[in-house]
Tab-separated table of C-alpha atoms and ligand atoms in Angstrom:
chain	number	residue	atom	x	y	z
A	1	MET	CA	-26.458	59.166	42.885
A	2	SER	CA	-24.191	60.361	40.275
A	3	ILE	CA	-23.928	63.982	39.348
A	4	LYS	CA	-25.522	63.337	35.965
A	5	LEU	CA	-28.546	61.705	37.463
A	6	ILE	CA	-29.074	64.754	39.796
A	7	CYS	CA	-28.680	67.054	36.749
A	8	LEU	CA	-31.249	64.997	34.964
A	9	PHE	CA	-33.657	65.123	37.872
A	10	PHE	CA	-33.387	68.816	38.079
A	11	TYR	CA	-33.834	69.173	34.192
A	12	VAL	CA	-36.912	67.039	34.238
A	13	GLU	CA	-38.247	68.889	37.249
A	14	TYR	CA	-37.859	72.403	35.963
A	15	VAL	CA	-38.412	71.863	32.334
A	16	TYR	CA	-41.331	69.427	32.370
A	17	ILE	CA	-42.955	69.147	35.670
A	18	CYS	CA	-43.052	72.798	36.965
A	19	PRO	CA	-44.638	74.139	33.808
A	20	PHE	CA	-46.936	71.217	33.928
A	21	ARG	CA	-48.070	72.264	37.416
A	22	LYS	CA	-48.669	75.736	36.290
A	23	LEU	CA	-50.521	74.659	33.228
A	24	ILE	CA	-52.934	72.551	35.378
A	25	TYR	CA	-54.705	76.122	36.131
A	26	LEU	CA	-55.449	76.601	32.361
A	27	MET	CA	-56.555	72.976	31.725
A	28	LYS	CA	-60.166	72.000	31.121
A	29	PHE	CA	-62.540	71.007	34.014
A	30	GLU	CA	-62.367	67.350	33.445
A	31	THR	CA	-58.554	67.450	33.773
A	32	LYS	CA	-58.562	69.735	36.789
A	33	VAL	CA	-60.899	67.517	38.819
A	34	ILE	CA	-58.256	64.815	38.522
A	35	HIS	CA	-54.994	66.967	38.710
A	36	ALA	CA	-55.424	70.301	40.229
A	37	GLY	CA	-53.843	70.582	43.630
A	38	ILE	CA	-52.903	66.974	43.660
A	39	GLU	CA	-49.046	66.189	43.680
A	40	SER	CA	-47.772	62.657	44.600
A	41	ASP	CA	-46.827	62.400	48.334
A	42	PRO	CA	-43.194	63.897	48.740
A	43	SER	CA	-42.269	61.252	51.407
A	44	THR	CA	-43.366	58.083	49.712
A	45	GLY	CA	-44.527	59.000	46.143
A	46	ALA	CA	-48.074	57.855	46.799
A	47	VAL	CA	-50.315	58.728	43.938
A	48	MET	CA	-53.322	59.410	45.926
A	49	THR	CA	-53.217	62.169	48.535
A	50	PRO	CA	-52.730	60.444	52.017
A	51	ILE	CA	-55.017	60.907	54.837
A	52	TYR	CA	-52.804	62.840	57.206
A	53	GLN	CA	-54.549	61.826	60.346
A	54	THR	CA	-52.445	63.867	62.880
A	55	SER	CA	-53.289	66.840	65.006
A	56	THR	CA	-49.738	68.173	65.338
A	57	TYR	CA	-46.286	68.263	63.555
A	58	GLU	CA	-42.838	67.832	64.929
A	59	GLN	CA	-40.581	71.042	65.050
A	60	LYS	CA	-36.827	70.620	64.770
A	61	SER	CA	-36.398	73.631	67.042
A	62	PRO	CA	-39.064	76.195	68.134
A	63	GLY	CA	-40.502	77.666	64.969
A	64	ASN	CA	-38.334	75.432	62.667
A	65	HIS	CA	-40.938	73.367	60.874
A	66	LYS	CA	-42.002	72.070	57.421
A	67	GLY	CA	-44.993	74.535	57.149
A	68	PHE	CA	-47.286	72.517	59.340
A	69	GLU	CA	-47.620	73.172	63.022
A	70	TYR	CA	-51.150	72.260	64.248
A	71	ALA	CA	-53.989	70.692	62.270
A	72	ARG	CA	-56.628	73.150	62.873
A	73	THR	CA	-54.362	75.638	61.127
A	74	HIS	CA	-52.946	73.358	58.392
A	75	ASN	CA	-53.436	69.836	56.971
A	76	PRO	CA	-51.838	68.512	53.911
A	77	THR	CA	-55.039	66.539	52.925
A	78	ARG	CA	-57.067	69.591	53.400
A	79	SER	CA	-54.600	71.785	51.431
A	80	ALA	CA	-54.810	69.542	48.533
A	81	LEU	CA	-58.720	69.804	48.564
A	82	GLU	CA	-58.642	73.339	48.914
A	83	LYS	CA	-56.383	73.958	45.962
A	84	ASN	CA	-58.504	71.629	43.802
A	85	LEU	CA	-61.779	73.362	44.690
A	86	ALA	CA	-60.182	76.818	44.128
A	87	SER	CA	-59.216	75.625	40.618
A	88	LEU	CA	-62.624	74.054	39.817
A	89	GLU	CA	-64.424	77.588	40.396
A	90	ASN	CA	-61.604	79.370	38.689
A	91	GLY	CA	-60.674	80.993	41.818
A	92	LYS	CA	-57.448	81.435	43.583
A	93	PHE	CA	-58.205	80.481	47.018
A	94	GLY	CA	-60.294	77.770	48.664
A	95	VAL	CA	-61.185	77.604	52.245
A	96	THR	CA	-62.995	74.395	53.517
A	97	PHE	CA	-65.137	73.846	56.536
A	98	SER	CA	-66.769	71.145	58.629
A	99	SER	CA	-70.108	71.655	56.812
A	100	GLY	CA	-71.625	74.010	54.300
A	101	MET	CA	-73.344	75.873	57.269
A	102	ALA	CA	-69.896	76.376	58.931
A	103	ALA	CA	-68.766	77.832	55.532
A	104	MET	CA	-71.691	80.197	55.600
A	105	ASP	CA	-71.267	81.039	59.179
A	106	ALA	CA	-67.460	82.070	58.266
A	107	ILE	CA	-68.705	84.300	55.526
A	108	VAL	CA	-71.287	86.083	57.849
A	109	LYS	CA	-68.439	86.569	60.306
A	110	LEU	CA	-66.860	89.011	57.787
A	111	LEU	CA	-69.638	91.403	58.930
A	112	LYS	CA	-69.935	93.151	62.273
A	113	SER	CA	-73.106	94.416	64.337
A	114	GLY	CA	-75.020	97.030	62.591
A	115	ASP	CA	-74.305	95.582	59.016
A	116	GLU	CA	-77.047	94.209	56.905
A	117	VAL	CA	-77.573	91.244	54.553
A	118	ILE	CA	-79.700	91.100	51.360
A	119	SER	CA	-80.567	87.636	50.586
A	120	ILE	CA	-82.797	85.812	47.899
A	121	ASN	CA	-86.216	85.219	49.465
A	122	ASP	CA	-86.257	81.449	48.132
A	123	LEU	CA	-83.243	80.133	49.910
A	124	TYR	CA	-81.998	77.117	51.657
A	125	GLY	CA	-83.812	76.597	54.949
A	126	GLY	CA	-80.642	76.352	56.984
A	127	SER	CA	-79.158	79.418	55.530
A	128	TYR	CA	-82.298	81.330	56.458
A	129	ARG	CA	-82.263	80.063	59.952
A	130	LEU	CA	-78.482	81.084	60.349
A	131	LEU	CA	-79.320	84.595	59.334
A	132	THR	CA	-82.632	84.849	61.262
A	133	LYS	CA	-81.988	82.880	64.389
A	134	VAL	CA	-78.342	83.414	65.021
A	135	TYR	CA	-76.897	86.454	63.387
A	136	ALA	CA	-79.942	88.659	63.950
A	137	GLN	CA	-79.350	88.379	67.774
A	138	PHE	CA	-75.908	89.972	67.224
A	139	GLY	CA	-77.303	92.944	65.357
A	140	ILE	CA	-76.889	91.535	61.848
A	141	GLN	CA	-80.125	92.162	60.121
A	142	SER	CA	-81.221	90.325	56.848
A	143	LYS	CA	-83.642	91.315	54.304
A	144	PHE	CA	-85.289	88.655	52.060
A	145	VAL	CA	-86.093	89.850	48.631
A	146	PRO	CA	-86.972	88.175	45.064
A	147	MET	CA	-84.073	88.289	42.533
A	148	ASP	CA	-85.788	87.955	39.443
A	149	ASN	CA	-85.210	91.832	38.814
A	150	ALA	CA	-81.680	92.957	39.383
A	151	LYS	CA	-82.795	96.617	39.624
A	152	PHE	CA	-85.174	95.791	42.435
A	153	VAL	CA	-82.161	94.136	44.272
A	154	SER	CA	-80.031	97.088	43.820
A	155	GLU	CA	-82.941	99.467	45.053
A	156	GLN	CA	-82.594	97.609	48.369
A	157	ILE	CA	-79.038	98.479	48.916
A	158	SER	CA	-78.566	100.839	51.939
A	159	LYS	CA	-75.509	102.222	53.787
A	160	LYS	CA	-75.598	99.162	55.965
A	161	THR	CA	-75.634	96.539	53.241
A	162	LYS	CA	-72.371	94.497	53.379
A	163	LEU	CA	-73.426	91.148	51.898
A	164	VAL	CA	-75.625	90.028	49.037
A	165	TRP	CA	-76.568	86.502	49.110
A	166	ILE	CA	-77.663	84.802	45.974
A	167	GLU	CA	-78.796	81.106	45.550
A	168	THR	CA	-79.469	79.776	41.955
A	169	PRO	CA	-80.921	77.440	40.882
A	170	THR	CA	-83.207	77.691	44.113
A	171	ASN	CA	-84.540	75.186	46.307
A	172	PRO	CA	-87.150	73.578	45.693
A	173	MET	CA	-88.756	75.631	43.008
A	174	LEU	CA	-85.614	75.694	40.632
A	175	SER	CA	-85.924	79.261	39.931
A	176	ILE	CA	-82.872	80.908	38.138
A	177	VAL	CA	-81.157	84.170	39.153
A	178	ASP	CA	-79.265	86.158	36.581
A	179	ILE	CA	-75.905	86.477	38.407
A	180	LYS	CA	-74.240	88.788	36.010
A	181	GLN	CA	-77.080	91.242	36.092
A	182	ILE	CA	-77.307	91.253	39.919
A	183	VAL	CA	-73.498	91.847	40.219
A	184	LYS	CA	-73.684	94.574	37.715
A	185	LYS	CA	-76.564	96.515	39.124
A	186	VAL	CA	-75.456	95.994	42.921
A	187	LYS	CA	-71.855	97.123	42.185
A	188	GLU	CA	-73.148	100.311	40.249
A	189	VAL	CA	-74.794	101.429	43.461
A	190	LYS	CA	-72.178	100.126	46.060
A	191	ARG	CA	-68.754	98.725	45.082
A	192	ASN	CA	-67.697	97.169	48.304
A	193	VAL	CA	-70.818	95.044	48.898
A	194	ILE	CA	-69.567	91.382	49.049
A	195	ILE	CA	-71.573	89.257	46.628
A	196	CYS	CA	-71.782	85.548	47.416
A	197	VAL	CA	-73.307	82.806	45.461
A	198	ASP	CA	-74.501	79.491	47.021
A	199	ASN	CA	-73.569	77.228	44.006
A	200	THR	CA	-74.451	74.009	45.702
A	201	PHE	CA	-77.349	73.103	43.334
A	202	ALA	CA	-75.408	73.702	40.220
A	203	SER	CA	-72.002	72.298	41.168
A	204	PRO	CA	-68.735	73.907	40.005
A	205	TYR	CA	-69.180	71.683	36.695
A	206	LEU	CA	-72.108	73.501	35.530
A	207	GLN	CA	-71.769	77.053	36.833
A	208	ASN	CA	-68.869	79.237	37.979
A	209	PRO	CA	-70.115	82.509	39.734
A	210	LEU	CA	-66.702	84.021	40.068
A	211	ASP	CA	-66.510	84.338	36.292
A	212	LEU	CA	-69.844	86.091	36.387
A	213	GLY	CA	-68.541	88.709	38.860
A	214	ALA	CA	-69.289	87.289	42.300
A	215	ASP	CA	-66.861	87.818	45.081
A	216	LEU	CA	-67.330	84.531	46.711
A	217	VAL	CA	-68.860	81.198	45.969
A	218	ILE	CA	-69.934	78.727	48.571
A	219	HIS	CA	-70.800	74.929	48.247
A	220	SER	CA	-72.241	72.582	50.541
A	221	ALA	CA	-69.571	69.845	49.306
A	222	THR	CA	-71.837	67.355	51.072
A	223	LYS	CA	-74.057	67.487	47.831
A	224	TYR	CA	-72.724	67.055	44.297
A	225	ILE	CA	-68.971	67.924	45.158
A	226	ASN	CA	-68.535	64.714	47.222
A	227	GLY	CA	-71.587	63.125	45.613
A	228	HIS	CA	-71.625	59.772	47.625
A	229	SER	CA	-73.575	60.789	50.440
A	230	ASP	CA	-70.976	59.879	53.028
A	231	VAL	CA	-69.474	63.235	54.002
A	232	VAL	CA	-70.652	66.634	55.434
A	233	LEU	CA	-68.346	69.339	54.266
A	234	GLY	CA	-68.443	72.977	53.206
A	235	ALA	CA	-66.215	75.270	51.094
A	236	VAL	CA	-65.642	78.991	50.057
A	237	ILE	CA	-63.854	80.039	47.052
A	238	THR	CA	-62.504	83.431	46.095
A	239	LYS	CA	-60.119	85.221	43.774
A	240	LYS	CA	-59.702	87.958	46.238
A	241	PRO	CA	-56.551	87.786	48.499
A	242	LYS	CA	-58.131	90.184	51.195
A	243	LEU	CA	-61.137	88.211	51.517
A	244	ALA	CA	-59.321	84.851	51.446
A	245	GLU	CA	-56.945	86.161	54.245
A	246	LYS	CA	-59.928	87.016	56.406
A	247	LEU	CA	-61.671	83.721	55.806
A	248	TYR	CA	-58.388	81.627	56.588
A	249	PHE	CA	-58.230	83.743	59.891
A	250	ILE	CA	-61.718	82.898	60.598
A	251	GLN	CA	-61.264	79.234	59.506
A	252	ASN	CA	-58.368	78.989	62.109
A	253	ALA	CA	-59.729	81.287	64.795
A	254	SER	CA	-63.297	79.791	64.909
A	255	GLY	CA	-62.076	76.272	64.204
A	256	ALA	CA	-65.006	74.645	62.170
A	257	VAL	CA	-62.339	72.719	59.993
A	258	PRO	CA	-63.207	69.487	58.120
A	259	GLY	CA	-61.256	66.268	59.396
A	260	PRO	CA	-58.539	64.819	57.058
A	261	GLN	CA	-60.699	61.628	56.456
A	262	ASP	CA	-63.512	63.849	55.099
A	263	CYS	CA	-61.076	65.869	52.972
A	264	PHE	CA	-59.912	62.517	51.418
A	265	LEU	CA	-63.363	61.151	50.728
A	266	THR	CA	-64.296	64.558	49.089
A	267	LEU	CA	-61.302	64.643	46.952
A	268	ARG	CA	-62.001	61.092	45.775
A	269	GLY	CA	-65.651	62.046	44.946
A	270	ILE	CA	-64.372	65.044	42.964
A	271	LYS	CA	-62.531	63.059	40.491
A	272	THR	CA	-65.751	61.805	38.976
A	273	LEU	CA	-67.803	65.015	39.394
A	274	HIS	CA	-68.120	65.775	35.714
A	275	LEU	CA	-69.308	62.256	34.842
A	276	ARG	CA	-71.822	62.062	37.543
A	277	VAL	CA	-73.206	65.369	36.874
A	278	ASP	CA	-73.362	64.771	33.209
A	279	ARG	CA	-75.390	61.554	33.834
A	280	ALA	CA	-77.750	63.229	36.325
A	281	CYS	CA	-78.378	66.100	33.906
A	282	LYS	CA	-79.190	63.427	31.166
A	283	ASN	CA	-81.516	61.396	33.378
A	284	ALA	CA	-83.256	64.520	34.815
A	285	LYS	CA	-84.054	65.712	31.109
A	286	LYS	CA	-85.891	62.486	30.343
A	287	ILE	CA	-87.586	62.242	33.731
A	288	ALA	CA	-88.893	65.843	33.484
A	289	ARG	CA	-90.279	64.982	29.977
A	290	PHE	CA	-91.895	61.877	31.413
A	291	LEU	CA	-93.527	63.792	34.213
A	292	THR	CA	-94.976	66.510	31.858
A	293	LEU	CA	-96.908	63.696	29.960
A	294	HIS	CA	-98.149	61.933	33.118
A	295	PRO	CA	-101.880	62.463	33.791
A	296	LYS	CA	-101.544	62.816	37.461
A	297	VAL	CA	-98.849	65.660	37.421
A	298	ASN	CA	-99.737	69.130	37.447
A	299	ASN	CA	-96.758	71.499	37.172
A	300	VAL	CA	-93.090	70.269	36.579
A	301	TYR	CA	-90.287	72.685	37.574
A	302	TYR	CA	-87.202	72.115	35.498
A	303	PRO	CA	-84.989	74.916	34.194
A	304	GLY	CA	-84.240	72.913	31.039
A	305	PHE	CA	-87.918	73.406	29.620
A	306	LYS	CA	-88.263	76.401	27.231
A	307	ALA	CA	-91.231	77.504	28.999
A	308	HIS	CA	-89.434	77.774	32.365
A	309	PRO	CA	-89.066	81.630	33.160
A	310	GLY	CA	-85.282	81.354	33.752
A	311	HIS	CA	-84.487	79.048	30.809
A	312	LYS	CA	-82.572	81.585	28.841
A	313	ILE	CA	-80.469	82.758	31.629
A	314	ALA	CA	-79.921	79.199	32.672
A	315	LYS	CA	-78.711	78.330	29.292
A	316	ALA	CA	-76.372	81.422	29.313
A	317	GLN	CA	-74.887	80.923	32.753
A	318	MET	CA	-74.968	77.068	33.127
A	319	ARG	CA	-73.379	74.333	31.226
A	320	ASP	CA	-76.439	72.131	31.644
A	321	PHE	CA	-79.732	72.330	33.534
A	322	GLY	CA	-78.787	70.062	36.525
A	323	GLY	CA	-80.224	66.941	38.241
A	324	MET	CA	-83.020	68.527	40.148
A	325	VAL	CA	-86.618	68.179	39.159
A	326	SER	CA	-89.659	69.240	41.143
A	327	PHE	CA	-93.400	68.570	40.437
A	328	ASP	CA	-96.799	68.699	41.955
A	329	LEU	CA	-99.927	66.607	41.606
A	330	THR	CA	-103.364	67.316	40.072
A	331	GLY	CA	-105.788	67.904	42.927
A	332	ASP	CA	-102.825	68.953	45.136
A	333	SER	CA	-103.499	66.435	47.960
A	334	TYR	CA	-100.921	65.907	50.702
A	335	GLY	CA	-102.374	62.225	51.028
A	336	ASP	CA	-101.386	61.618	47.331
A	337	ALA	CA	-97.980	63.029	47.612
A	338	LYS	CA	-97.536	60.823	50.623
A	339	LYS	CA	-98.442	57.660	48.679
A	340	VAL	CA	-96.003	58.552	46.012
A	341	LEU	CA	-93.306	59.281	48.535
A	342	SER	CA	-93.744	55.954	50.288
A	343	ASN	CA	-94.308	53.804	47.138
A	344	THR	CA	-91.015	54.500	45.293
A	345	LYS	CA	-88.460	51.608	45.594
A	346	LEU	CA	-85.426	53.121	43.926
A	347	PHE	CA	-85.991	56.848	44.782
A	348	THR	CA	-85.160	56.763	48.456
A	349	LEU	CA	-87.185	59.259	50.712
A	350	ALA	CA	-84.589	61.287	52.363
A	351	GLU	CA	-83.091	64.871	52.763
A	352	SER	CA	-80.209	66.045	50.903
A	353	LEU	CA	-79.480	65.735	47.263
A	354	GLY	CA	-76.511	65.351	44.735
A	355	GLY	CA	-75.470	61.742	45.410
A	356	VAL	CA	-75.099	58.940	43.044
A	357	GLU	CA	-78.349	57.474	44.160
A	358	SER	CA	-81.796	59.039	43.543
A	359	LEU	CA	-83.640	60.727	46.284
A	360	ILE	CA	-87.291	61.879	46.675
A	361	GLY	CA	-88.315	64.462	49.055
A	362	HIS	CA	-91.476	66.420	50.283
A	363	PRO	CA	-90.522	70.147	50.908
A	364	ALA	CA	-93.826	71.293	52.666
A	365	SER	CA	-93.281	68.599	55.427
A	366	MET	CA	-89.479	68.226	55.398
A	367	THR	CA	-87.174	71.122	54.395
A	368	HIS	CA	-89.674	74.006	54.279
A	369	ALA	CA	-91.989	73.049	57.148
A	370	SER	CA	-91.082	75.986	59.159
A	371	ILE	CA	-92.190	78.423	56.501
A	372	PRO	CA	-95.800	79.583	56.963
A	373	ILE	CA	-98.275	77.926	54.501
A	374	GLU	CA	-99.371	81.344	52.795
A	375	GLU	CA	-95.700	82.041	51.968
A	376	ARG	CA	-95.016	78.597	50.754
A	377	HIS	CA	-98.172	78.791	48.563
A	378	LYS	CA	-97.063	82.176	47.224
A	379	VAL	CA	-93.975	80.788	45.582
A	380	GLY	CA	-95.789	77.849	44.192
A	381	LEU	CA	-94.517	75.383	46.867
A	382	THR	CA	-98.020	73.505	47.124
A	383	ASP	CA	-98.761	70.577	49.530
A	384	SER	CA	-98.190	68.022	46.854
A	385	LEU	CA	-95.034	69.324	45.614
A	386	ILE	CA	-92.364	66.636	45.437
A	387	ARG	CA	-88.622	67.311	44.946
A	388	LEU	CA	-86.301	64.636	43.100
A	389	SER	CA	-82.553	64.400	43.115
A	390	ILE	CA	-81.856	62.523	40.178
A	391	GLY	CA	-79.042	60.087	40.536
A	392	ILE	CA	-76.923	58.123	38.018
A	393	GLU	CA	-78.828	54.988	37.823
A	394	ASN	CA	-80.400	53.625	34.632
A	395	VAL	CA	-82.988	56.183	33.704
A	396	ASP	CA	-85.561	53.599	32.430
A	397	ASP	CA	-85.512	51.945	35.967
A	398	LEU	CA	-85.980	55.373	37.586
A	399	ILE	CA	-88.950	56.047	35.259
A	400	ALA	CA	-90.430	52.782	35.871
A	401	ASP	CA	-90.215	53.433	39.641
A	402	LEU	CA	-92.023	56.705	39.460
A	403	GLU	CA	-94.653	55.348	36.986
A	404	ASN	CA	-95.254	52.451	39.568
A	405	ALA	CA	-95.592	54.651	42.529
A	406	MET	CA	-97.998	56.925	40.854
A	407	THR	CA	-100.289	54.112	39.474
A	408	LYS	CA	-101.440	53.675	43.149
A	409	LEU	CA	-102.944	57.314	43.254
B	501	PLP	C1	-77.254	71.466	51.957
B	501	PLP	C2	-77.140	72.898	51.713
B	501	PLP	C3	-76.437	73.777	52.398
B	501	PLP	C4	-75.972	73.348	53.874
B	501	PLP	O1	-74.903	72.551	53.696
B	501	PLP	P1	-74.489	71.421	54.818
B	501	PLP	O2	-73.288	70.687	54.192
B	501	PLP	O3	-75.651	70.405	55.004
B	501	PLP	O4	-74.207	72.240	56.057
B	501	PLP	C5	-76.432	75.060	52.003
B	501	PLP	N1	-77.003	75.554	50.918
B	501	PLP	C6	-77.655	74.657	50.145
B	501	PLP	C7	-78.212	75.208	48.711
B	501	PLP	C8	-77.695	73.258	50.283
B	501	PLP	O5	-78.407	72.446	49.631
C-alpha cells in the first residue's frame, strides 16, 4: 500500500468514522437499534456481528492477548449486544445474562444478609419467587407494597432498605407506576437506595427509566427486545460505573452468561424493535376498543384509555401504551374464559409475551396460580381475566379471531 493510501485511510478513519461512532450515542432510537455498538468485523469486514462460538482465545505469551481470554468473561458477540442495549436505555453499561431471572438474581446479589428489598406488590411471578423462596433464606427480606402513592413507598424505607423494585406497566393488570415520583420520594428519605425498574412490558422503545432517575433498568430480553419467541436472555443497564463494575464482577463470578448464538439472535431481533412495538401498540389500541364494545366483556385493562387510573402518567413517561391488553368476562366464569382460550385460532394459548405472534393467556391458572384467590381478587385479577400479548399480524384478522372465539359463549 502506498503511503498516500495509508494517509487517506487514517484521514477517513479519524475525520469521518471516529466522530460517527461517537455520534451514534446522540442519535435517535430508530438509528441506535441498527448501529449502536455494531462495527463491521475487524478480521473480515462482515457487516453483521459474527457469532463468536468459542470458549477461549489464543494468548501470544502469558497475559498477552487481544482483550479476550475466556468466554465467560468476554465474548465479542455479547459485547456488541451489551453496548447496543446500553445505548437504547440511554445508559452507559449493559450487562447481559442467560435469562431475565438471572439478571434479577445478579442485582439481588448486590445486597447482603440483613438488607431489605421493597418491591411493588403486583410483580412478575418469577421475581416474587426469587425474592421469597431463594433470597429470604439467605436473610434478605422483601416487603411487597402498592406503588400508586410515592409517599407511601418512601414511608416504608428503613435502615435496612437497599433496593426498591418497580415494575410498570404491571402484569397482568397493566397498572402504571409514576417512576419519577417514586425516585424523588425514595431518594429524599435515603440517597443510597438502589432503584431498579423492570422495563420488560414497555421495552426500551416506549420507556427509559434511567432518564426518570432510576439507577438500574432490567429487561427480560426474551420478550419485546428479542421479539421472535426463540431466545431466553436478560439484561441490566445502568449509567453508574460503580454499580456496573459490581454487576460485571457478578456476571463473571456467578457465570449465568448468555451464549453467543442467543446474543446474535437478540441483536438481530433488536433491529426491528421500534417497528414491531409500533405495530403492536397500534393493534392493541384497536383491539382494546373492540373489547370495550363487546357484550360479553366486563372490564378492559389498557393504559391507553383516558379512564385508566394511570393514563396520565403513562402518557407522560411512555411513548405509547404498549401491546398488552387484559379483560374479563361478564358473569366471571372460568368455564367461559376456558372456551375463549381454547377457541382462538390466531391467538396462541401460551406463556410469555412481546413476540411477533399474538398470544393469549389465563393468569389465574397460569402465571398467577400460586397467588391465593383472595389476594388475586383484591387486585381485580378475576377467574375470567384473560391477558393478550398483541402481535404484529393484521388487526382485522386478530379481531375476527377474538369475535369468533367469543360467539361460542
Ligand atoms: C418474563 C419476565 C421476567 C423473567 O424473564 P426470563 O427471561 O423469563 O427469565 C421478568 N420480568 C418480567 C416482567 C417478565 O415478563
